[in-house]
Structures are given as structure tokens and as C-alpha cells.
Amino acid sequence: EVGLGGRLDAVNIFEPAVSVVVSVDLDHQAYLGDTRELVGFEKAGIFRAGKVAICADPNPPQSLLEHAAQLGAELKLVGRDFGITRMDNQWSFHMGDVHKHALPIPALRGEYQMVNAAAALAALEAVKALLPVGIGAIKRGLLEVDWPGRFQVLPGRPLTILDVGHNPHAARALADSLKRMAFASQRIAVFSMLADKDMAAVVGLLKDEFDVWLVGGLDMPRGSSADDIASELEALGIRGVSRYETVPLAWDAALSQAGENDRIVVFGSFHTVAEVMEHRLHRAS
């Protein structure tokens, strides 16, 4: 797991047996650049000469392709070197002469998780001499994987989803997942975001998925106040934004006004989701 792009990240103190870039989109722009080509070059900084490098982005930047070629990395691309075939309740993976059939749908929600799973299987193929993993363990992993905060659906009504998405790529995935869900009478957003993120791009991709926006401030060095967030949303054409000093207060307000046929989505930052998770724990204890 690389926190800041790749080339500049502390992960580079390690020599990997295989490297994986799942997607390339704009994030940490102050450090990585403001185009996909610049970000792609930074992410390719985790590749190594003579080692397998996997990219699961269906449209990889030219900079990533060129850096892999200059390094002499063994680049494997989704759609070219490996891929998936989707069926009703299962799927298959292929990579060269390797085929794995009758795989269970990943327990993680979201259509994009299928490609993520394929990238993981491609990585396992690359290191199978060092780390052999049987098909039984692969199927068990797909069924049992748990990732709190990644399109996490909470039990009970109203339907509530926690999603840590905070960049355009994650926003597109969230929007796609919400479009596939059943009708909700009222679609409520509990939203907050750090000041150095591309809020306009994220909100622009998701604003049609919500009827009501409740925003809360994040009290931290990179945090935004509720007033600043609401002003940005209103500049994007969203009207009637409700403002709360903190994310937990916005969450409580959402619960108080939501009916059982409504849907609440908490998103915008790891911090946003973490504050709601902590608040729920305190209320339950």
C-alpha cells in the first residue's frame, strides 16, 4: 500500500518482488502533479527493472508505459495481458496460459472490485514460485475479504453506506455503485473533505446522486470548515446545504430526518468516515 504516489513514498526502501498500480487519477496534486501523465510517472516509481509490474488501469498514462519500458520492468496490463470474464454469480480470470474458473464474486461491494481482484490474482501469478497460493485459499479470500469504509453497507434501516472515496477516481466508482442500487425515497449525503483535495471534481461527479447535503467541518490542519465546504457546494449549483460544526453532528442530523426507505451515504475523506465510525461506537457503548 503506497500512500503518496510511488516515487516519493517511503515504500521505496523495499525491493518488491512484484509491483501493482491499480489506477491512476488526480490526488495529492501539490506533490504528484495536476495531470494523469504526471501522476502516472510518479506511480510508476514503484516499478523495478526485471520485475513484474502490473497495471489495472484500463487507460494507463503514456508516462507510466514509457517509464516501465525505460526501466526494463515486465509490464502486465489489464485487457492485454490479463483480464476477467464476468458471469451471473461468478467470474473467471485469465493471464497467458493461466485460467481460473468459477471464482466467487468478491465480498467487497462495487463493480470495480472485480478488476482489483484480477490485479491481485495477477500479482499472485507473478510471485507463485515464492508464494504459492492454492485455488481454495483464493476463493476463500474473495468470499471473506473485509475492508471497512470501502462502500461499507451498515446493517439496519435506513440504508447507510460509508465510503472513504476522496478523489475523482473514487467518486466515479461511488457514483457507479449508487446507480446500481435500488430506489431510495430520499438520498442523503453526509459530506466533508480536506482542503487540499479536488472537491469540485468529486462533488461534480456525485451531485446528481443526492437530494440532500449535510456537511460537517473537519477540525485538523488540512481540514475544511462547514461554511467553506457549503460555499463550494453552492458554487457548484447545490442548493439548501445544511451546515454542522462537526461530521458527527451532521451524521446525527441525517439519522434524525431519514425515513426507513431513505439512503444515507457518508463520504469525502478517510477522516469523515472515521469520525462517524468512532461516533457510532461511542453511542453503542
PDB file of C-alpha atoms in Angstrom:
ATOM      1  CA  GLU A   1       0.000   0.000   0.000  1.00  0.00           C
ATOM      2  CA  VAL A   2       1.622   3.198  -1.212  1.00  0.00           C
ATOM      3  CA  GLY A   3       0.419   6.367   0.484  1.00  0.00           C
ATOM      4  CA  LEU A   4       1.879   9.130  -1.661  1.00  0.00           C
ATOM      5  CA  GLY A   5       2.134   8.277  -5.317  1.00  0.00           C
ATOM      6  CA  GLY A   6       5.093   5.940  -5.524  1.00  0.00           C
ATOM      7  CA  ARG A   7       8.406   7.526  -6.448  1.00  0.00           C
ATOM      8  CA  LEU A   8       8.397   9.778  -3.361  1.00  0.00           C
ATOM      9  CA  ASP A   9       6.926   7.245  -0.960  1.00  0.00           C
ATOM     10  CA  ALA A  10       8.820   5.568   1.865  1.00  0.00           C
ATOM     11  CA  VAL A  11       7.746   2.201   0.421  1.00  0.00           C
ATOM     12  CA  ASN A  12      10.708   2.528  -1.936  1.00  0.00           C
ATOM     13  CA  ILE A  13      13.098   1.454   0.816  1.00  0.00           C
ATOM     14  CA  PHE A  14      11.871  -2.073  -0.037  1.00  0.00           C
ATOM     15  CA  GLU A  15      12.715  -4.074  -3.148  1.00  0.00           C
ATOM     16  CA  PRO A  16       9.429  -5.613  -4.317  1.00  0.00           C
ATOM     17  CA  ALA A  17       9.018  -8.978  -5.999  1.00  0.00           C
ATOM     18  CA  VAL A  18       6.051  -7.503  -7.902  1.00  0.00           C
ATOM     19  CA  SER A  19       4.521  -4.016  -8.093  1.00  0.00           C
ATOM     20  CA  VAL A  20       0.868  -3.153  -8.739  1.00  0.00           C
ATOM     21  CA  VAL A  21      -0.707   0.128  -9.843  1.00  0.00           C
ATOM     22  CA  VAL A  22      -4.473  -0.299  -9.602  1.00  0.00           C
ATOM     23  CA  SER A  23      -5.499   3.061 -11.058  1.00  0.00           C
ATOM     24  CA  VAL A  24      -4.157   6.481 -11.955  1.00  0.00           C
ATOM     25  CA  ASP A  25      -6.110   9.608 -11.108  1.00  0.00           C
ATOM     26  CA  LEU A  26      -5.584  13.030  -9.579  1.00  0.00           C
ATOM     27  CA  ASP A  27      -4.731  13.086  -5.870  1.00  0.00           C
ATOM     28  CA  HIS A  28      -2.022  14.737  -3.740  1.00  0.00           C
ATOM     29  CA  GLN A  29      -1.666  17.187  -6.623  1.00  0.00           C
ATOM     30  CA  ALA A  30       0.689  19.502  -4.745  1.00  0.00           C
ATOM     31  CA  TYR A  31       3.251  16.683  -4.733  1.00  0.00           C
ATOM     32  CA  LEU A  32       2.354  14.499  -7.723  1.00  0.00           C
ATOM     33  CA  GLY A  33       1.217  16.992 -10.354  1.00  0.00           C
ATOM     34  CA  ASP A  34      -2.110  18.052 -11.798  1.00  0.00           C
ATOM     35  CA  THR A  35      -2.379  15.740 -14.826  1.00  0.00           C
ATOM     36  CA  ARG A  36      -2.718  11.970 -15.156  1.00  0.00           C
ATOM     37  CA  GLU A  37       0.542  11.894 -17.100  1.00  0.00           C
ATOM     38  CA  LEU A  38       2.444  13.478 -14.210  1.00  0.00           C
ATOM     39  CA  VAL A  39       0.737  11.241 -11.643  1.00  0.00           C
ATOM     40  CA  GLY A  40       1.347   8.173 -13.810  1.00  0.00           C
ATOM     41  CA  PHE A  41       5.086   8.836 -13.842  1.00  0.00           C
ATOM     42  CA  GLU A  42       5.105   9.179 -10.048  1.00  0.00           C
ATOM     43  CA  LYS A  43       3.137   5.963  -9.541  1.00  0.00           C
ATOM     44  CA  ALA A  44       5.465   4.080 -11.878  1.00  0.00           C
ATOM     45  CA  GLY A  45       8.232   4.897  -9.383  1.00  0.00           C
ATOM     46  CA  ILE A  46       7.402   1.631  -7.585  1.00  0.00           C
ATOM     47  CA  PHE A  47       8.346  -0.450 -10.675  1.00  0.00           C
ATOM     48  CA  ARG A  48      11.679  -2.314 -10.771  1.00  0.00           C
ATOM     49  CA  ALA A  49      13.949  -3.453 -13.592  1.00  0.00           C
ATOM     50  CA  GLY A  50      13.432  -7.099 -14.467  1.00  0.00           C
ATOM     51  CA  LYS A  51      10.441  -7.446 -12.121  1.00  0.00           C
ATOM     52  CA  VAL A  52       6.771  -7.834 -12.988  1.00  0.00           C
ATOM     53  CA  ALA A  53       4.800  -4.570 -12.866  1.00  0.00           C
ATOM     54  CA  ILE A  54       1.015  -4.836 -13.025  1.00  0.00           C
ATOM     55  CA  CYS A  55      -1.323  -2.031 -14.058  1.00  0.00           C
ATOM     56  CA  ALA A  56      -5.087  -2.493 -13.696  1.00  0.00           C
ATOM     57  CA  ASP A  57      -5.999   0.930 -15.102  1.00  0.00           C
ATOM     58  CA  PRO A  58      -7.769   0.305 -18.452  1.00  0.00           C
ATOM     59  CA  ASN A  59      -6.354   3.562 -19.831  1.00  0.00           C
ATOM     60  CA  PRO A  60      -2.822   3.852 -18.418  1.00  0.00           C
ATOM     61  CA  PRO A  61      -0.979   7.142 -18.977  1.00  0.00           C
ATOM     62  CA  GLN A  62       1.773   7.091 -21.589  1.00  0.00           C
ATOM     63  CA  SER A  63       4.208   8.248 -18.920  1.00  0.00           C
ATOM     64  CA  LEU A  64       3.649   5.025 -16.959  1.00  0.00           C
ATOM     65  CA  LEU A  65       4.148   2.883 -20.054  1.00  0.00           C
ATOM     66  CA  GLU A  66       7.319   4.728 -21.031  1.00  0.00           C
ATOM     67  CA  HIS A  67       8.816   4.588 -17.540  1.00  0.00           C
ATOM     68  CA  ALA A  68       8.209   0.839 -17.351  1.00  0.00           C
ATOM     69  CA  ALA A  69       9.886   0.378 -20.746  1.00  0.00           C
ATOM     70  CA  GLN A  70      12.892   2.556 -19.809  1.00  0.00           C
ATOM     71  CA  LEU A  71      13.354   0.626 -16.569  1.00  0.00           C
ATOM     72  CA  GLY A  72      13.022  -2.747 -18.221  1.00  0.00           C
ATOM     73  CA  ALA A  73      10.119  -3.733 -15.992  1.00  0.00           C
ATOM     74  CA  GLU A  74       7.939  -6.622 -17.175  1.00  0.00           C
ATOM     75  CA  LEU A  75       4.694  -4.683 -17.548  1.00  0.00           C
ATOM     76  CA  LYS A  76       1.394  -6.571 -17.470  1.00  0.00           C
ATOM     77  CA  LEU A  77      -1.701  -4.593 -18.485  1.00  0.00           C
ATOM     78  CA  VAL A  78      -5.349  -5.370 -17.815  1.00  0.00           C
ATOM     79  CA  GLY A  79      -7.159  -6.107 -21.041  1.00  0.00           C
ATOM     80  CA  ARG A  80      -3.924  -7.012 -22.798  1.00  0.00           C
ATOM     81  CA  ASP A  81      -2.029  -9.423 -20.569  1.00  0.00           C
ATOM     82  CA  PHE A  82      -4.681 -10.390 -18.044  1.00  0.00           C
ATOM     83  CA  GLY A  83      -8.399  -9.940 -17.595  1.00  0.00           C
ATOM     84  CA  ILE A  84     -11.743 -11.242 -16.421  1.00  0.00           C
ATOM     85  CA  THR A  85     -14.897 -12.809 -17.809  1.00  0.00           C
ATOM     86  CA  ARG A  86     -17.995 -11.979 -15.805  1.00  0.00           C
ATOM     87  CA  MET A  87     -20.921 -14.377 -15.442  1.00  0.00           C
ATOM     88  CA  ASP A  88     -24.089 -14.118 -13.361  1.00  0.00           C
ATOM     89  CA  ASN A  89     -22.818 -15.256  -9.959  1.00  0.00           C
ATOM     90  CA  GLN A  90     -19.172 -15.984 -10.667  1.00  0.00           C
ATOM     91  CA  TRP A  91     -16.259 -14.957 -12.841  1.00  0.00           C
ATOM     92  CA  SER A  92     -13.063 -16.265 -14.373  1.00  0.00           C
ATOM     93  CA  PHE A  93      -9.507 -14.904 -14.527  1.00  0.00           C
ATOM     94  CA  HIS A  94      -7.027 -15.356 -17.355  1.00  0.00           C
ATOM     95  CA  MET A  95      -3.375 -14.416 -17.725  1.00  0.00           C
ATOM     96  CA  GLY A  96      -1.460 -16.003 -20.564  1.00  0.00           C
ATOM     97  CA  ASP A  97      -1.929 -19.774 -20.302  1.00  0.00           C
ATOM     98  CA  VAL A  98      -3.329 -19.475 -16.769  1.00  0.00           C
ATOM     99  CA  HIS A  99      -7.102 -19.699 -16.311  1.00  0.00           C
ATOM    100  CA  LYS A 100      -9.001 -19.732 -13.021  1.00  0.00           C
ATOM    101  CA  HIS A 101     -12.694 -20.516 -13.388  1.00  0.00           C
ATOM    102  CA  ALA A 102     -15.785 -20.441 -11.158  1.00  0.00           C
ATOM    103  CA  LEU A 103     -14.413 -17.724  -8.887  1.00  0.00           C
ATOM    104  CA  PRO A 104     -16.873 -16.209  -6.380  1.00  0.00           C
ATOM    105  CA  ILE A 105     -17.871 -12.559  -6.698  1.00  0.00           C
ATOM    106  CA  PRO A 106     -15.674 -10.549  -4.261  1.00  0.00           C
ATOM    107  CA  ALA A 107     -17.326  -9.788  -0.926  1.00  0.00           C
ATOM    108  CA  LEU A 108     -16.319  -6.142  -1.331  1.00  0.00           C
ATOM    109  CA  ARG A 109     -19.117  -4.166  -2.956  1.00  0.00           C
ATOM    110  CA  GLY A 110     -18.617  -2.164  -6.129  1.00  0.00           C
ATOM    111  CA  GLU A 111     -18.182  -3.316  -9.716  1.00  0.00           C
ATOM    112  CA  TYR A 112     -14.586  -2.047  -9.776  1.00  0.00           C
ATOM    113  CA  GLN A 113     -13.642  -4.618  -7.108  1.00  0.00           C
ATOM    114  CA  MET A 114     -13.645  -7.306  -9.814  1.00  0.00           C
ATOM    115  CA  VAL A 115     -10.748  -5.608 -11.593  1.00  0.00           C
ATOM    116  CA  ASN A 116      -8.994  -5.068  -8.256  1.00  0.00           C
ATOM    117  CA  ALA A 117      -9.336  -8.791  -7.569  1.00  0.00           C
ATOM    118  CA  ALA A 118      -7.910  -9.577 -11.020  1.00  0.00           C
ATOM    119  CA  ALA A 119      -4.897  -7.377 -10.243  1.00  0.00           C
ATOM    120  CA  ALA A 120      -4.383  -9.303  -7.003  1.00  0.00           C
ATOM    121  CA  LEU A 121      -4.522 -12.629  -8.867  1.00  0.00           C
ATOM    122  CA  ALA A 122      -2.084 -11.315 -11.464  1.00  0.00           C
ATOM    123  CA  ALA A 123       0.303 -10.379  -8.640  1.00  0.00           C
ATOM    124  CA  LEU A 124      -0.037 -13.858  -7.148  1.00  0.00           C
ATOM    125  CA  GLU A 125       0.815 -15.372 -10.527  1.00  0.00           C
ATOM    126  CA  ALA A 126       3.934 -13.210 -10.697  1.00  0.00           C
ATOM    127  CA  VAL A 127       5.235 -14.485  -7.339  1.00  0.00           C
ATOM    128  CA  LYS A 128       3.831 -18.032  -7.314  1.00  0.00           C
ATOM    129  CA  ALA A 129       7.339 -19.536  -7.143  1.00  0.00           C
ATOM    130  CA  LEU A 130       7.967 -17.559  -3.924  1.00  0.00           C
ATOM    131  CA  LEU A 131       4.450 -17.618  -2.519  1.00  0.00           C
ATOM    132  CA  PRO A 132       2.253 -20.420  -3.882  1.00  0.00           C
ATOM    133  CA  VAL A 133      -1.443 -19.888  -3.126  1.00  0.00           C
ATOM    134  CA  GLY A 134      -3.977 -22.594  -3.916  1.00  0.00           C
ATOM    135  CA  ILE A 135      -7.325 -22.042  -5.597  1.00  0.00           C
ATOM    136  CA  GLY A 136      -9.136 -22.896  -2.356  1.00  0.00           C
ATOM    137  CA  ALA A 137      -7.378 -20.090  -0.495  1.00  0.00           C
ATOM    138  CA  ILE A 138      -8.084 -17.691  -3.379  1.00  0.00           C
ATOM    139  CA  LYS A 139     -11.809 -18.454  -3.318  1.00  0.00           C
ATOM    140  CA  ARG A 140     -11.904 -18.172   0.472  1.00  0.00           C
ATOM    141  CA  GLY A 141     -10.125 -14.815   0.299  1.00  0.00           C
ATOM    142  CA  LEU A 142     -12.593 -13.457  -2.254  1.00  0.00           C
ATOM    143  CA  LEU A 143     -15.523 -14.530  -0.086  1.00  0.00           C
ATOM    144  CA  GLU A 144     -14.161 -13.362   3.259  1.00  0.00           C
ATOM    145  CA  VAL A 145     -12.342 -10.132   2.397  1.00  0.00           C
ATOM    146  CA  ASP A 146     -13.442  -7.225   4.577  1.00  0.00           C
ATOM    147  CA  TRP A 147     -12.414  -3.589   4.096  1.00  0.00           C
ATOM    148  CA  PRO A 148     -14.224  -1.195   6.444  1.00  0.00           C
ATOM    149  CA  GLY A 149     -15.063   2.137   4.863  1.00  0.00           C
ATOM    150  CA  ARG A 150     -14.889   0.959   1.254  1.00  0.00           C
ATOM    151  CA  PHE A 151     -18.535   1.101   0.176  1.00  0.00           C
ATOM    152  CA  GLN A 152     -19.392  -0.449   3.532  1.00  0.00           C
ATOM    153  CA  VAL A 153     -23.118  -1.036   3.988  1.00  0.00           C
ATOM    154  CA  LEU A 154     -24.202  -0.841   7.620  1.00  0.00           C
ATOM    155  CA  PRO A 155     -26.901  -3.184   8.943  1.00  0.00           C
ATOM    156  CA  GLY A 156     -30.419  -1.910   9.504  1.00  0.00           C
ATOM    157  CA  ARG A 157     -32.603   0.853   8.080  1.00  0.00           C
ATOM    158  CA  PRO A 158     -32.308   3.423   6.685  1.00  0.00           C
ATOM    159  CA  LEU A 159     -29.735   2.008   4.290  1.00  0.00           C
ATOM    160  CA  THR A 160     -26.403   3.600   5.227  1.00  0.00           C
ATOM    161  CA  ILE A 161     -23.144   3.438   3.286  1.00  0.00           C
ATOM    162  CA  LEU A 162     -19.673   4.514   4.425  1.00  0.00           C
ATOM    163  CA  ASP A 163     -17.180   5.274   1.659  1.00  0.00           C
ATOM    164  CA  VAL A 164     -13.723   6.822   2.115  1.00  0.00           C
ATOM    165  CA  GLY A 165     -13.558   7.974  -1.519  1.00  0.00           C
ATOM    166  CA  HIS A 166     -11.821  11.347  -1.752  1.00  0.00           C
ATOM    167  CA  ASN A 167     -10.602  11.743  -5.351  1.00  0.00           C
ATOM    168  CA  PRO A 168     -12.242  11.741  -8.806  1.00  0.00           C
ATOM    169  CA  HIS A 169     -11.482   8.068  -9.468  1.00  0.00           C
ATOM    170  CA  ALA A 170     -13.158   7.020  -6.213  1.00  0.00           C
ATOM    171  CA  ALA A 171     -16.059   9.406  -6.861  1.00  0.00           C
ATOM    172  CA  ARG A 172     -16.742   7.816 -10.243  1.00  0.00           C
ATOM    173  CA  ALA A 173     -16.699   4.361  -8.645  1.00  0.00           C
ATOM    174  CA  LEU A 174     -19.051   5.506  -5.874  1.00  0.00           C
ATOM    175  CA  ALA A 175     -21.450   7.097  -8.365  1.00  0.00           C
ATOM    176  CA  ASP A 176     -21.495   3.908 -10.444  1.00  0.00           C
ATOM    177  CA  SER A 177     -22.182   1.770  -7.373  1.00  0.00           C
ATOM    178  CA  LEU A 178     -25.004   4.058  -6.207  1.00  0.00           C
ATOM    179  CA  LYS A 179     -26.644   3.971  -9.646  1.00  0.00           C
ATOM    180  CA  ARG A 180     -26.818   0.171  -9.383  1.00  0.00           C
ATOM    181  CA  MET A 181     -28.660   0.271  -6.042  1.00  0.00           C
ATOM    182  CA  ALA A 182     -32.396   0.082  -5.500  1.00  0.00           C
ATOM    183  CA  PHE A 183     -34.541   3.224  -5.439  1.00  0.00           C
ATOM    184  CA  ALA A 184     -34.352   5.363  -2.297  1.00  0.00           C
ATOM    185  CA  SER A 185     -37.078   7.855  -1.373  1.00  0.00           C
ATOM    186  CA  GLN A 186     -34.550  10.451  -0.230  1.00  0.00           C
ATOM    187  CA  ARG A 187     -30.826  10.288  -0.951  1.00  0.00           C
ATOM    188  CA  ILE A 188     -28.862  11.994   1.833  1.00  0.00           C
ATOM    189  CA  ALA A 189     -25.167  12.904   1.688  1.00  0.00           C
ATOM    190  CA  VAL A 190     -23.129  13.373   4.875  1.00  0.00           C
ATOM    191  CA  PHE A 191     -20.030  15.010   3.459  1.00  0.00           C
ATOM    192  CA  SER A 192     -16.735  16.544   4.447  1.00  0.00           C
ATOM    193  CA  MET A 193     -13.403  16.832   2.684  1.00  0.00           C
ATOM    194  CA  LEU A 194      -9.865  18.029   3.278  1.00  0.00           C
ATOM    195  CA  ALA A 195      -8.987  21.451   1.914  1.00  0.00           C
ATOM    196  CA  ASP A 196      -6.172  20.183  -0.341  1.00  0.00           C
ATOM    197  CA  LYS A 197      -8.398  17.740  -2.262  1.00  0.00           C
ATOM    198  CA  ASP A 198     -10.197  18.346  -5.568  1.00  0.00           C
ATOM    199  CA  MET A 199     -13.603  18.961  -4.040  1.00  0.00           C
ATOM    200  CA  ALA A 200     -15.122  20.431  -7.208  1.00  0.00           C
ATOM    201  CA  ALA A 201     -14.283  17.339  -9.260  1.00  0.00           C
ATOM    202  CA  VAL A 202     -15.524  14.907  -6.615  1.00  0.00           C
ATOM    203  CA  VAL A 203     -18.787  16.756  -5.977  1.00  0.00           C
ATOM    204  CA  GLY A 204     -19.332  17.336  -9.693  1.00  0.00           C
ATOM    205  CA  LEU A 205     -19.321  13.590 -10.266  1.00  0.00           C
ATOM    206  CA  LEU A 206     -21.722  12.873  -7.394  1.00  0.00           C
ATOM    207  CA  LYS A 207     -24.064  15.833  -7.070  1.00  0.00           C
ATOM    208  CA  ASP A 208     -26.851  14.174  -9.079  1.00  0.00           C
ATOM    209  CA  GLU A 209     -26.821  11.157  -6.753  1.00  0.00           C
ATOM    210  CA  PHE A 210     -28.157  13.098  -3.742  1.00  0.00           C
ATOM    211  CA  ASP A 211     -31.253  15.091  -2.866  1.00  0.00           C
ATOM    212  CA  VAL A 212     -29.980  16.439   0.476  1.00  0.00           C
ATOM    213  CA  TRP A 213     -26.473  17.506   1.535  1.00  0.00           C
ATOM    214  CA  LEU A 214     -25.409  17.748   5.181  1.00  0.00           C
ATOM    215  CA  VAL A 215     -21.828  18.938   5.622  1.00  0.00           C
ATOM    216  CA  GLY A 216     -19.635  18.959   8.712  1.00  0.00           C
ATOM    217  CA  GLY A 217     -16.279  20.544   9.418  1.00  0.00           C
ATOM    218  CA  LEU A 218     -13.040  18.622   9.982  1.00  0.00           C
ATOM    219  CA  ASP A 219     -11.043  20.137  12.833  1.00  0.00           C
ATOM    220  CA  MET A 220      -7.472  19.373  11.730  1.00  0.00           C
ATOM    221  CA  PRO A 221      -4.642  21.208   9.960  1.00  0.00           C
ATOM    222  CA  ARG A 222      -5.824  20.277   6.437  1.00  0.00           C
ATOM    223  CA  GLY A 223      -9.495  20.283   7.343  1.00  0.00           C
ATOM    224  CA  SER A 224     -12.238  22.455   5.892  1.00  0.00           C
ATOM    225  CA  SER A 225     -14.924  24.267   7.853  1.00  0.00           C
ATOM    226  CA  ALA A 226     -18.573  23.525   7.163  1.00  0.00           C
ATOM    227  CA  ASP A 227     -19.020  27.063   5.831  1.00  0.00           C
ATOM    228  CA  ASP A 228     -16.170  26.639   3.325  1.00  0.00           C
ATOM    229  CA  ILE A 229     -17.500  23.289   2.147  1.00  0.00           C
ATOM    230  CA  ALA A 230     -21.053  24.596   1.830  1.00  0.00           C
ATOM    231  CA  SER A 231     -19.842  27.607  -0.155  1.00  0.00           C
ATOM    232  CA  GLU A 232     -18.048  25.342  -2.616  1.00  0.00           C
ATOM    233  CA  LEU A 233     -21.098  23.132  -2.999  1.00  0.00           C
ATOM    234  CA  GLU A 234     -23.327  26.126  -3.598  1.00  0.00           C
ATOM    235  CA  ALA A 235     -20.894  27.385  -6.248  1.00  0.00           C
ATOM    236  CA  LEU A 236     -21.434  24.025  -7.993  1.00  0.00           C
ATOM    237  CA  GLY A 237     -25.184  24.591  -8.076  1.00  0.00           C
ATOM    238  CA  ILE A 238     -26.221  22.614  -4.981  1.00  0.00           C
ATOM    239  CA  ARG A 239     -28.881  24.438  -3.015  1.00  0.00           C
ATOM    240  CA  GLY A 240     -30.091  24.139   0.567  1.00  0.00           C
ATOM    241  CA  VAL A 241     -26.877  22.721   2.036  1.00  0.00           C
ATOM    242  CA  SER A 242     -27.164  22.156   5.796  1.00  0.00           C
ATOM    243  CA  ARG A 243     -24.059  23.067   7.815  1.00  0.00           C
ATOM    244  CA  TYR A 244     -22.835  21.487  11.056  1.00  0.00           C
ATOM    245  CA  GLU A 245     -19.736  22.238  13.048  1.00  0.00           C
ATOM    246  CA  THR A 246     -18.593  18.611  13.032  1.00  0.00           C
ATOM    247  CA  VAL A 247     -19.158  15.469  10.969  1.00  0.00           C
ATOM    248  CA  PRO A 248     -20.813  13.582  13.889  1.00  0.00           C
ATOM    249  CA  LEU A 249     -23.358  16.398  14.224  1.00  0.00           C
ATOM    250  CA  ALA A 250     -24.137  16.138  10.502  1.00  0.00           C
ATOM    251  CA  TRP A 251     -24.476  12.357  10.889  1.00  0.00           C
ATOM    252  CA  ASP A 252     -26.887  12.707  13.817  1.00  0.00           C
ATOM    253  CA  ALA A 253     -28.970  15.173  11.801  1.00  0.00           C
ATOM    254  CA  ALA A 254     -29.116  12.731   8.887  1.00  0.00           C
ATOM    255  CA  LEU A 255     -30.356   9.943  11.156  1.00  0.00           C
ATOM    256  CA  SER A 256     -32.992  12.181  12.706  1.00  0.00           C
ATOM    257  CA  GLN A 257     -34.514  13.156   9.382  1.00  0.00           C
ATOM    258  CA  ALA A 258     -34.141   9.921   7.397  1.00  0.00           C
ATOM    259  CA  GLY A 259     -37.032   7.518   6.928  1.00  0.00           C
ATOM    260  CA  GLU A 260     -36.536   3.789   6.601  1.00  0.00           C
ATOM    261  CA  ASN A 261     -36.804   3.961   2.793  1.00  0.00           C
ATOM    262  CA  ASP A 262     -34.134   6.650   2.528  1.00  0.00           C
ATOM    263  CA  ARG A 263     -30.409   6.183   1.915  1.00  0.00           C
ATOM    264  CA  ILE A 264     -27.536   7.900   3.752  1.00  0.00           C
ATOM    265  CA  VAL A 265     -24.040   7.981   2.264  1.00  0.00           C
ATOM    266  CA  VAL A 266     -21.094   9.206   4.355  1.00  0.00           C
ATOM    267  CA  PHE A 267     -18.125  10.100   2.147  1.00  0.00           C
ATOM    268  CA  GLY A 268     -15.391  12.576   1.206  1.00  0.00           C
ATOM    269  CA  SER A 269     -12.406  11.520   3.321  1.00  0.00           C
ATOM    270  CA  PHE A 270     -10.957   8.762   5.477  1.00  0.00           C
ATOM    271  CA  HIS A 271     -11.354  11.263   8.330  1.00  0.00           C
ATOM    272  CA  THR A 272     -15.062  11.763   7.586  1.00  0.00           C
ATOM    273  CA  VAL A 273     -15.794   8.047   7.735  1.00  0.00           C
ATOM    274  CA  ALA A 274     -13.523   7.533  10.763  1.00  0.00           C
ATOM    275  CA  GLU A 275     -15.353  10.198  12.765  1.00  0.00           C
ATOM    276  CA  VAL A 276     -18.729   8.590  12.044  1.00  0.00           C
ATOM    277  CA  MET A 277     -17.367   5.132  12.917  1.00  0.00           C
ATOM    278  CA  GLU A 278     -15.987   6.421  16.227  1.00  0.00           C
ATOM    279  CA  HIS A 279     -19.207   8.267  16.996  1.00  0.00           C
ATOM    280  CA  ARG A 280     -21.261   5.121  16.379  1.00  0.00           C
ATOM    281  CA  LEU A 281     -19.022   3.142  18.734  1.00  0.00           C
ATOM    282  CA  HIS A 282     -19.400   5.728  21.497  1.00  0.00           C
ATOM    283  CA  ARG A 283     -23.180   5.746  21.113  1.00  0.00           C
ATOM    284  CA  ALA A 284     -23.293   1.955  21.238  1.00  0.00           C
ATOM    285  CA  SER A 285     -21.140   1.702  24.379  1.00  0.00           C
TER     286      SER A 285
END
